[in-house]
Coordinates of N, CA, C and O in Angstrom, one line a residue:
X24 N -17.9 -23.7 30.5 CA -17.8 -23.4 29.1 C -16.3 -23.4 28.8 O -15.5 -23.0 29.6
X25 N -15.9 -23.7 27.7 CA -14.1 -24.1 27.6 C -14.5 -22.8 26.3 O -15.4 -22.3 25.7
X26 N -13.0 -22.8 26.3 CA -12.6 -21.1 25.5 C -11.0 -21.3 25.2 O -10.0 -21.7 25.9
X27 N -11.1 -21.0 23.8 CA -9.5 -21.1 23.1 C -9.4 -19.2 23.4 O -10.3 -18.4 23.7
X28 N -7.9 -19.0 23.2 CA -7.1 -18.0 23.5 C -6.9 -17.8 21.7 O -6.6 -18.6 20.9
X29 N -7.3 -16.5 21.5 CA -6.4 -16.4 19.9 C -5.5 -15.3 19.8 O -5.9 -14.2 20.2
X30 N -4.3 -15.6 19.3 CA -3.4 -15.1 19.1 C -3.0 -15.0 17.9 O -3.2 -16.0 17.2
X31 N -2.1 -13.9 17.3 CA -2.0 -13.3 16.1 C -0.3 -13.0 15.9 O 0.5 -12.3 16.6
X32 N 0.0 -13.7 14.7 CA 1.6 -13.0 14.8 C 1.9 -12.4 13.7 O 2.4 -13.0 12.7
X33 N 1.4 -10.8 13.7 CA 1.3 -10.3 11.9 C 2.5 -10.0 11.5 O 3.2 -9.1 11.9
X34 N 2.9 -10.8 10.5 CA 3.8 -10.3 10.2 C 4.0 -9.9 8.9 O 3.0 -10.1 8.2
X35 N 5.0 -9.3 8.2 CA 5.1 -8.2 7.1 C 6.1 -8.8 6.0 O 7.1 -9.4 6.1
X36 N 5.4 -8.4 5.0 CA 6.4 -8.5 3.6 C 6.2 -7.2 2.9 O 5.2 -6.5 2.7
X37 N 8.1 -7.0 2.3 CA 7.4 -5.7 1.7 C 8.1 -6.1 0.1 O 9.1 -6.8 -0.1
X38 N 7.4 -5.6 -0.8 CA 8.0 -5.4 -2.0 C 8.3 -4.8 -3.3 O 7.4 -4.5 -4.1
X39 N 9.5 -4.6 -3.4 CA 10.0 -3.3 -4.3 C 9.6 -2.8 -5.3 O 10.5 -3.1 -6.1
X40 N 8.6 -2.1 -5.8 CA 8.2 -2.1 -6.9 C 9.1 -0.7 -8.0 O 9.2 0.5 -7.8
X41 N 9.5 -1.6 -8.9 CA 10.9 -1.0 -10.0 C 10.2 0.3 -10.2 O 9.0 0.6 -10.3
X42 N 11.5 0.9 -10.4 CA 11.4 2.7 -10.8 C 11.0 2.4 -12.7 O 11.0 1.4 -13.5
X43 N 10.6 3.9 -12.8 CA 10.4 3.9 -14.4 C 11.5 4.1 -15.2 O 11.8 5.3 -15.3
X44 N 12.4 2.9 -15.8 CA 13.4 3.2 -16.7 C 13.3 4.2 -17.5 O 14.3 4.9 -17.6
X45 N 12.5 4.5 -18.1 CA 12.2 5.7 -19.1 C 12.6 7.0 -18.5 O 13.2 7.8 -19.2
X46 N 12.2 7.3 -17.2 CA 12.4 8.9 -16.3 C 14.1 8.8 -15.7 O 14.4 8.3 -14.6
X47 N 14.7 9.1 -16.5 CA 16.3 8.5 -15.3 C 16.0 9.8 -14.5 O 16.9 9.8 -13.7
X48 N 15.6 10.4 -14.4 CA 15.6 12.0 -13.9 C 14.9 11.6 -12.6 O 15.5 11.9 -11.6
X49 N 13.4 11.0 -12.4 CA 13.0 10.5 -11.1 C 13.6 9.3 -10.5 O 14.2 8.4 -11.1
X50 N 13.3 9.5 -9.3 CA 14.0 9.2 -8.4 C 13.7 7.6 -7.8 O 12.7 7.5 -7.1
X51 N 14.4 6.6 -7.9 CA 13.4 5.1 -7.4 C 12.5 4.9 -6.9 O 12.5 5.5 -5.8
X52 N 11.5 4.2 -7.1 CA 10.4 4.3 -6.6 C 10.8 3.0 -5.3 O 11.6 2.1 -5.3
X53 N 9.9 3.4 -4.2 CA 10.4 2.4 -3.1 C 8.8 3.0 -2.4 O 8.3 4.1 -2.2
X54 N 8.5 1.3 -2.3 CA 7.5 0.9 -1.1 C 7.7 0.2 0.1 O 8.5 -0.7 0.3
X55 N 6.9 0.5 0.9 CA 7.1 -0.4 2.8 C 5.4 -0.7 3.2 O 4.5 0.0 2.8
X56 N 5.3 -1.5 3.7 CA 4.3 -1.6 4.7 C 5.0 -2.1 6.2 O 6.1 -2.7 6.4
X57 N 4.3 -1.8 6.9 CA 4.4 -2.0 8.7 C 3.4 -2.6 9.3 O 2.5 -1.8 9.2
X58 N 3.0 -3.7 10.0 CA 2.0 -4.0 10.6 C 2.2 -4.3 12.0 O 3.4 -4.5 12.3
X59 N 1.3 -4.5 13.0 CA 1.8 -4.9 14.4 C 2.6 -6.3 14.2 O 2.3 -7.1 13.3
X60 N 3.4 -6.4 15.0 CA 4.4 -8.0 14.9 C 3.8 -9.4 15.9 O 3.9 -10.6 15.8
X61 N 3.1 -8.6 16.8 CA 2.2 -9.5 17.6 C 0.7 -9.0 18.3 O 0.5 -7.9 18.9
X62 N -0.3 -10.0 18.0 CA -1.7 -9.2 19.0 C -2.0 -10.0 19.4 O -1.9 -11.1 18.8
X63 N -2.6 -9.9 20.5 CA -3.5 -10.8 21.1 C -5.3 -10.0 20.9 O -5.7 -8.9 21.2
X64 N -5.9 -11.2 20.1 CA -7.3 -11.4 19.6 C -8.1 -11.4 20.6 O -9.3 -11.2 20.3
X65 N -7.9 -11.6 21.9 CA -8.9 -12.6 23.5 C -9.1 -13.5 23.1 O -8.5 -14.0 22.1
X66 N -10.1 -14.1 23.7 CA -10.2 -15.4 23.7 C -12.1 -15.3 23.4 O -12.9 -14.5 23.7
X67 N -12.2 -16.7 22.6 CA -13.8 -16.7 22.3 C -14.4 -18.2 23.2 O -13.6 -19.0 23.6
X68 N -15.8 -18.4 23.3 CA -16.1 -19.4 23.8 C -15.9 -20.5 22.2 O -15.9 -20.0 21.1
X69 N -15.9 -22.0 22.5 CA -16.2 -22.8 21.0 C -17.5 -22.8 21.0 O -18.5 -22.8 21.8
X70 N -17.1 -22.9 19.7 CA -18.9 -23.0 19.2 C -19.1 -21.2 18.5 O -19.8 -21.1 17.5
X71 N -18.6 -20.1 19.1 CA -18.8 -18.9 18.9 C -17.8 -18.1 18.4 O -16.9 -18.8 17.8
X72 N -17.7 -16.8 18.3 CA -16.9 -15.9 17.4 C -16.4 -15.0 17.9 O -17.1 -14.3 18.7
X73 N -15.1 -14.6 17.8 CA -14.3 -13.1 18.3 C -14.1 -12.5 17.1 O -13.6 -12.9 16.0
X74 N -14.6 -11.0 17.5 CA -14.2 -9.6 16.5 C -13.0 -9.1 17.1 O -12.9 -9.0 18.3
X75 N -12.0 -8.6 16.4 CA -11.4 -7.7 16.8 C -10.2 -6.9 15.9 O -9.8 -7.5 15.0
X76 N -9.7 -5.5 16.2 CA -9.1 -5.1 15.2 C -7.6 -5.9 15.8 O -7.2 -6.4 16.9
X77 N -7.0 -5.7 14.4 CA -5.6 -5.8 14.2 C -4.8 -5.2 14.7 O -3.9 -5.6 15.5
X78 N -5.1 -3.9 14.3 CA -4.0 -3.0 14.6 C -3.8 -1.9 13.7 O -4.7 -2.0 12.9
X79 N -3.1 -1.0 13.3 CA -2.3 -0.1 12.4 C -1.3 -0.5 11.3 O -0.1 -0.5 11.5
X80 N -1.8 -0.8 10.3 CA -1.5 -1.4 8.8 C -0.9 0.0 8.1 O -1.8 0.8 7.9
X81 N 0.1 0.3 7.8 CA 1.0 1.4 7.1 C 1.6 1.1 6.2 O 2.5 0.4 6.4
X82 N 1.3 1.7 4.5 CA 2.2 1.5 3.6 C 2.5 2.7 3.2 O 1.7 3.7 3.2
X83 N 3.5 2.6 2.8 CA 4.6 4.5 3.1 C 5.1 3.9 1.1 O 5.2 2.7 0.7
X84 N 5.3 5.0 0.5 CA 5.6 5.0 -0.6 C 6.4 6.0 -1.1 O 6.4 7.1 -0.4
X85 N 7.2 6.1 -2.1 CA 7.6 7.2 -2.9 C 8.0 6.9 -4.2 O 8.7 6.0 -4.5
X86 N 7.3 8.0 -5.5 CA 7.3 8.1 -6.5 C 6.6 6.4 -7.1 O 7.1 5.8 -8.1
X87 N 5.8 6.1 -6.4 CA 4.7 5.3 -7.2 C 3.9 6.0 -7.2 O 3.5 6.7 -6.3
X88 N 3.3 5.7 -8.5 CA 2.1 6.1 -8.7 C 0.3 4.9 -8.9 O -0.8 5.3 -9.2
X89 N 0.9 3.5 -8.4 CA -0.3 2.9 -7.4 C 0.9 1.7 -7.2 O 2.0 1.4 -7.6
X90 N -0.2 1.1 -6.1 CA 0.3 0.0 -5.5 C -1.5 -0.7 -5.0 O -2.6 -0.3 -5.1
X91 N -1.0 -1.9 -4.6 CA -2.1 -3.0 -4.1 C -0.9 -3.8 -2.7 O 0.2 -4.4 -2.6
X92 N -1.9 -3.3 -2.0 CA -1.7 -4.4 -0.4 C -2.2 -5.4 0.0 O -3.4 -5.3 0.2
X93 N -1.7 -6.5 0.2 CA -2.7 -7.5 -0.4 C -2.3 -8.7 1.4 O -1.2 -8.9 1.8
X94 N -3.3 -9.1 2.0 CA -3.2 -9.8 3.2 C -3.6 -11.4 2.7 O -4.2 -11.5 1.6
X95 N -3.2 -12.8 3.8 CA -3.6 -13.7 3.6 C -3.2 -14.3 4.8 O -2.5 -13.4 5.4
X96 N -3.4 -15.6 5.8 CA -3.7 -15.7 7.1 C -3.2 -17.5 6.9 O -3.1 -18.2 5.9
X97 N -2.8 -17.8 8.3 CA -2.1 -19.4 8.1 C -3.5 -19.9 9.1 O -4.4 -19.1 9.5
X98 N -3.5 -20.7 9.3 CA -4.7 -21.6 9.9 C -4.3 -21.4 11.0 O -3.1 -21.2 11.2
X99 N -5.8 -21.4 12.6 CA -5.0 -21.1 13.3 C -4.6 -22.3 14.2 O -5.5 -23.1 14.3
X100 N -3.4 -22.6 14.9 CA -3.0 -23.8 15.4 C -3.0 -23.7 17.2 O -2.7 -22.6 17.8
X101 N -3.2 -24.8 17.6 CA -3.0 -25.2 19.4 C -2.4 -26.6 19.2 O -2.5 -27.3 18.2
X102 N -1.6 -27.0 21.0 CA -1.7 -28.3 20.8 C -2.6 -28.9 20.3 O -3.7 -28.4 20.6
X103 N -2.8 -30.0 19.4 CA -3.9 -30.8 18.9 C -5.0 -29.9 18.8 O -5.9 -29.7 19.6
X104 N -4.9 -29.3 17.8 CA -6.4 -28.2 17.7 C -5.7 -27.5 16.1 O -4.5 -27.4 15.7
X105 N -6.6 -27.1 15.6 CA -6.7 -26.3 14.3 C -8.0 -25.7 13.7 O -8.9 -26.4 13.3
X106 N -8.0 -24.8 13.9 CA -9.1 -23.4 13.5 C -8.9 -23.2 11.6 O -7.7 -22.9 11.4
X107 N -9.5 -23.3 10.6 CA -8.8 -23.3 9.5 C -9.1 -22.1 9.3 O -9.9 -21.5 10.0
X108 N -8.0 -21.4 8.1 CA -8.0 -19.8 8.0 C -9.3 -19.4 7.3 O -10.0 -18.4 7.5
X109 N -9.3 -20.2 6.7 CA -11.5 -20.0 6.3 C -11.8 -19.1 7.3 O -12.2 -17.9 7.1
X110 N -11.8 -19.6 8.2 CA -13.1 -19.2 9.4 C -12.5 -17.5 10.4 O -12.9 -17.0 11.5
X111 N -11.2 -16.9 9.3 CA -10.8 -16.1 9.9 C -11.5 -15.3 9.0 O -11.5 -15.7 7.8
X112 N -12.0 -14.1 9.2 CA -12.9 -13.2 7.8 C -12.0 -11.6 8.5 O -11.6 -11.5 9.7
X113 N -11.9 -10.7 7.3 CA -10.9 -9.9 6.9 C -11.8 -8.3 6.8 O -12.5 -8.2 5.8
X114 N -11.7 -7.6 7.4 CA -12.0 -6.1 6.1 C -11.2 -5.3 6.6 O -11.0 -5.1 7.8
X115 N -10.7 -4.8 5.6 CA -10.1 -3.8 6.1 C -10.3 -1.9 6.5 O -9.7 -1.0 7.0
X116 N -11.4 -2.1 5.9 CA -12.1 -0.6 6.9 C -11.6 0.6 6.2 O -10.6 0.7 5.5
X117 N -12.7 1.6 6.7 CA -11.6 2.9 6.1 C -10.4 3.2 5.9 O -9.8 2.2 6.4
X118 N -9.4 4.1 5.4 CA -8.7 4.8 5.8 C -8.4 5.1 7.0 O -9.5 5.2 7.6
X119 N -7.3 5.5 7.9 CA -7.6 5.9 9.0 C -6.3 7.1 9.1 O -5.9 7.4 10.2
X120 N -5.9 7.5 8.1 CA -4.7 8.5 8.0 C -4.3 8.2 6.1 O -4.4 7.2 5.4
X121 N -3.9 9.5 6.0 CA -3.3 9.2 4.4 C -3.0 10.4 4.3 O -3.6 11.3 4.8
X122 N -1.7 10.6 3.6 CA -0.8 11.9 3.5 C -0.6 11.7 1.5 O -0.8 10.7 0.8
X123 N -0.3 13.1 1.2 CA 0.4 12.9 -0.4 C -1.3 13.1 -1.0 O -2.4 13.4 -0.5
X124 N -0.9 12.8 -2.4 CA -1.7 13.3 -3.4 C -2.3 12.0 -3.9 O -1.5 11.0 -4.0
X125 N -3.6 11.9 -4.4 CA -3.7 10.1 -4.9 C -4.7 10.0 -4.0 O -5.0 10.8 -3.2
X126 N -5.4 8.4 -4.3 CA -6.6 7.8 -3.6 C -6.4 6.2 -3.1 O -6.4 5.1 -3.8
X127 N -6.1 6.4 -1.7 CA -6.3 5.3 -1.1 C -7.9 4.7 -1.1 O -8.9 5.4 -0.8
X128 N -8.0 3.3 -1.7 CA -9.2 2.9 -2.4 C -8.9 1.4 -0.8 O -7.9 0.8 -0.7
X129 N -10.2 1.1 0.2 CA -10.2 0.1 0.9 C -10.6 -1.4 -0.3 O -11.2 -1.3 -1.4
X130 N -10.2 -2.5 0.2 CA -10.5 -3.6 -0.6 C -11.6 -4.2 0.2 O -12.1 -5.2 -0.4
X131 N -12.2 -3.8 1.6 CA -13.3 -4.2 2.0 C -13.7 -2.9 3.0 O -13.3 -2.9 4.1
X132 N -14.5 -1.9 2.3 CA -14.8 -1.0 3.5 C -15.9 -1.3 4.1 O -16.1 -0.3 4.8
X133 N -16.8 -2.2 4.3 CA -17.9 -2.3 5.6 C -17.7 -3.8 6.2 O -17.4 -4.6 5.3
X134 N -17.7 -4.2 7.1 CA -18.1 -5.7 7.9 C -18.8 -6.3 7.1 O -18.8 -7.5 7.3
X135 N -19.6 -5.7 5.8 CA -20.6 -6.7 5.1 C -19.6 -7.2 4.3 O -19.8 -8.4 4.2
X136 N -18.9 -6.9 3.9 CA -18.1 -7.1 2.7 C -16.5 -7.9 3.5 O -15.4 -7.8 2.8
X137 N -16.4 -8.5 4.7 CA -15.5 -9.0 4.9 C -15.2 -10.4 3.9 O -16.1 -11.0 3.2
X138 N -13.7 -10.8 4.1 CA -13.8 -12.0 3.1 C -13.1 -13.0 4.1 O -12.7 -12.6 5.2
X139 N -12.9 -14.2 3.6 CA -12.1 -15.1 4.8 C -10.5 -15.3 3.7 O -10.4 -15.4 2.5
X140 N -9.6 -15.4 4.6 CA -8.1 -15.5 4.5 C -7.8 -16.6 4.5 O -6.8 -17.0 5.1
X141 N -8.6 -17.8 3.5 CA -8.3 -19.0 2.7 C -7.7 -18.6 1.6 O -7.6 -19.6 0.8
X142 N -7.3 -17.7 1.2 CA -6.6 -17.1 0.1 C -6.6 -15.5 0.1 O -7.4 -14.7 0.5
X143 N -5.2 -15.3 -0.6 CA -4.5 -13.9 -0.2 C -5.6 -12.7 -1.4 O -5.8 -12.7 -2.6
X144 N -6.0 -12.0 0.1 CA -7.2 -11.3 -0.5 C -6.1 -9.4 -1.0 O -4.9 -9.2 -1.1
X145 N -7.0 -8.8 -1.1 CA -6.3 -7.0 -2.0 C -7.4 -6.6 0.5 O -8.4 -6.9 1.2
X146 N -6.3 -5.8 0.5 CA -6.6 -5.1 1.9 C -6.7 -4.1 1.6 O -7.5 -3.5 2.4
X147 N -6.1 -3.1 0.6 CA -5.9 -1.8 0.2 C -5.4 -1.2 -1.4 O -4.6 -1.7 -2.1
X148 N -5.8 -0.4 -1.6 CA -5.0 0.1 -2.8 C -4.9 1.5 -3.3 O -5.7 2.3 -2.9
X149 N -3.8 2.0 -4.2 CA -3.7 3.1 -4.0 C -3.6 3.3 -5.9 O -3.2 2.5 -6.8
X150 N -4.3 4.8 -6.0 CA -4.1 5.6 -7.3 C -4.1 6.8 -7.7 O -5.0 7.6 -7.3
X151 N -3.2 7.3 -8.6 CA -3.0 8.3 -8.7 C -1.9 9.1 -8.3 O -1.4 8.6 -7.4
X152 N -1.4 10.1 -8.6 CA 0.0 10.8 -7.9 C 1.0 10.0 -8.2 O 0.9 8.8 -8.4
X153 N 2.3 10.8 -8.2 CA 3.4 10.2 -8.1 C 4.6 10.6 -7.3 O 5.6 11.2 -7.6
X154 N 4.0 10.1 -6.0 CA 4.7 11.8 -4.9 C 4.8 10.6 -3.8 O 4.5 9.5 -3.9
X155 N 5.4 11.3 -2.5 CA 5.8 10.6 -1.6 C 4.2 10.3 -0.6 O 3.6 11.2 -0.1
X156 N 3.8 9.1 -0.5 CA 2.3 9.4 0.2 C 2.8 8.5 0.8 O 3.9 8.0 0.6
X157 N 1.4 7.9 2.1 CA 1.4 6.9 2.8 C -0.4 6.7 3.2 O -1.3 7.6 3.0
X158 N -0.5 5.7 3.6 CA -1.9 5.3 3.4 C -2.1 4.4 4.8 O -1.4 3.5 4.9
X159 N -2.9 4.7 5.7 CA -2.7 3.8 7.1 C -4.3 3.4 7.2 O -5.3 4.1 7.0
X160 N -4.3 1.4 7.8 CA -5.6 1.5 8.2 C -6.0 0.5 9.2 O -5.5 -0.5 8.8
X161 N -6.6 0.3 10.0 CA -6.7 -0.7 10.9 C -8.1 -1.8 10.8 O -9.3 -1.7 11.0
X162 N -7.1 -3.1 10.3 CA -8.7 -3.8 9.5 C -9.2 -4.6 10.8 O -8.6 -4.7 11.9
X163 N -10.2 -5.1 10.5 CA -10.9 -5.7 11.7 C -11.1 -7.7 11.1 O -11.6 -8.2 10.1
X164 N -10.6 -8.2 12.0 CA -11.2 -10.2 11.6 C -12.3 -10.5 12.8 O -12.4 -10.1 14.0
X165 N -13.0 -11.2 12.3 CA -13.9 -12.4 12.7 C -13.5 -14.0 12.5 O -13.5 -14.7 11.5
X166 N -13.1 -14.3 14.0 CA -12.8 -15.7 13.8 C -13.8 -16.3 14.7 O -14.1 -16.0 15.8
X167 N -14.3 -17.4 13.5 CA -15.7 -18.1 14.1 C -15.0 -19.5 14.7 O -14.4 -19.9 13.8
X168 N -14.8 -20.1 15.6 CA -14.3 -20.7 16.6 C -15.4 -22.2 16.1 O -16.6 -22.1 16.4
X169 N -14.8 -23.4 15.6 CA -16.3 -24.7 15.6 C -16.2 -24.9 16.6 O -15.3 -24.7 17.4
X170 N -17.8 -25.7 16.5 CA -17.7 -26.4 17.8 C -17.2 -27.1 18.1 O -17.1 -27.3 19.3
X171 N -16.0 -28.3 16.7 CA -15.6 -29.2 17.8 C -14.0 -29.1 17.8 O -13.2 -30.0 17.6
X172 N -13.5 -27.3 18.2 CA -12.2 -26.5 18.4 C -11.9 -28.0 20.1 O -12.7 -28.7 20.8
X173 N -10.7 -27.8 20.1 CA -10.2 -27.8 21.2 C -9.6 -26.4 22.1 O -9.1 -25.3 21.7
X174 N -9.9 -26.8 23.2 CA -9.1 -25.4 24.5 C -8.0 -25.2 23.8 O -7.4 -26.1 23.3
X175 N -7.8 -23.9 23.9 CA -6.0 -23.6 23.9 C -5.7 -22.4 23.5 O -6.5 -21.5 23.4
X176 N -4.6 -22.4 23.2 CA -3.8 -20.6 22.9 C -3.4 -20.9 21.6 O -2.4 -21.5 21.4
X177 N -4.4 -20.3 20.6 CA -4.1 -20.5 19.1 C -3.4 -19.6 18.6 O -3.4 -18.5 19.2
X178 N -2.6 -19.8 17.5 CA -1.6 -18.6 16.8 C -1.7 -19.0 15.3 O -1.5 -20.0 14.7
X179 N -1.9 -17.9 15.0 CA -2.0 -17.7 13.0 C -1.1 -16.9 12.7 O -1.0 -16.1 13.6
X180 N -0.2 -16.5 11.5 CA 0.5 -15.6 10.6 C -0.5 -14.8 9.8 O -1.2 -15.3 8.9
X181 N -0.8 -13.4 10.0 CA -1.3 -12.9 9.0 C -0.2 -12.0 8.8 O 0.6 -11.6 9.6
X182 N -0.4 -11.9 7.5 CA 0.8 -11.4 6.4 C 0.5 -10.4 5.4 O -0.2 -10.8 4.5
X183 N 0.9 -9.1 5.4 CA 0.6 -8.1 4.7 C 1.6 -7.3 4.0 O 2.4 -6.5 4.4
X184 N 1.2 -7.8 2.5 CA 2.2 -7.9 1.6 C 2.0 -6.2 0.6 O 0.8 -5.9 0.6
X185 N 2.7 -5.5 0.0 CA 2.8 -4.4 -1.0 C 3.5 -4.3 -2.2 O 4.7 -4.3 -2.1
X186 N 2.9 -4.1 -3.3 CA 3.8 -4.6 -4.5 C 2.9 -3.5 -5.7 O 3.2 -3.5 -6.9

């Protein structure tokens, strides 16, 4: 039975979202997210599928009062081989820590409701409050492997963006 290797290189975008010119009295508003910078997925047989989590997804905030985290995925590649990001599916799962005042809201809380990372899906979001919070979660993908993958050590960009 031949078996591709999947590998994952998450990496992070963060972005600024502007303070309220109207309040000169509050304080700039400033967002981050954090994600693992590398995972290894295992490896699946072709023809079949690997589950596995990501890792610990963190967006840290101050004096916003919401934001949207929003993920999207590159296709995954080997010598002569390509897995398309379709076939990578996304949820991001409970909460798994949250500090501050406000409601971290998931953009997929159960496995039924995963979506595939052919386009940059909402992973999380936040509302309410306008205080220093942070919101942490560790999403899970399903990559369905076709049958006619080639062997090898595949690597995709997933990218988790905050704005």
């Amino acid at each position: 039975m031949h078996r591709v290797a999947l590998l994952s290189a998450a990496l992070l975008t963060t972005a600024a979202h502007p303070a309220n010119a109207f309040l000169p009295a509050q304080p700039a508003a400033t967002l981050s997210i954090t994600a693992p910078t590398t995972v290894n997925l295992g490896t699946a047989a072709i023809g079949g599928t690997r589950t596995a989590q990501l890792g610990t997804v963190t967006v840290n905030a101050q004096q916003s009062p919401a934001w949207t985290a929003t993920v999207t995925a590159t296709n995954l590649t080997t010598n002569g081989g390509t897995i398309p990001n379709g076939n990578i599916r996304y949820w991001s799962g409970p909460a798994t820590a949250t500090a501050g005042t406000g409601t971290c809201i998931p953009g997929q809380s159960t496995a039924v409701q995963a979506l595939s990372l052919n386009t940059t899906r909402t992973a999380f979001t936040r509302s309410g409050g306008n205080n220093t919070h942070s919101c942490s979660w560790n999403p899970t993908l399903t990559i369905t492997v076709p049958s006619t993958a080639v062997a090898g050590a595949y690597q995709a960009t997933i990218t988790h963006s905050v704005a």
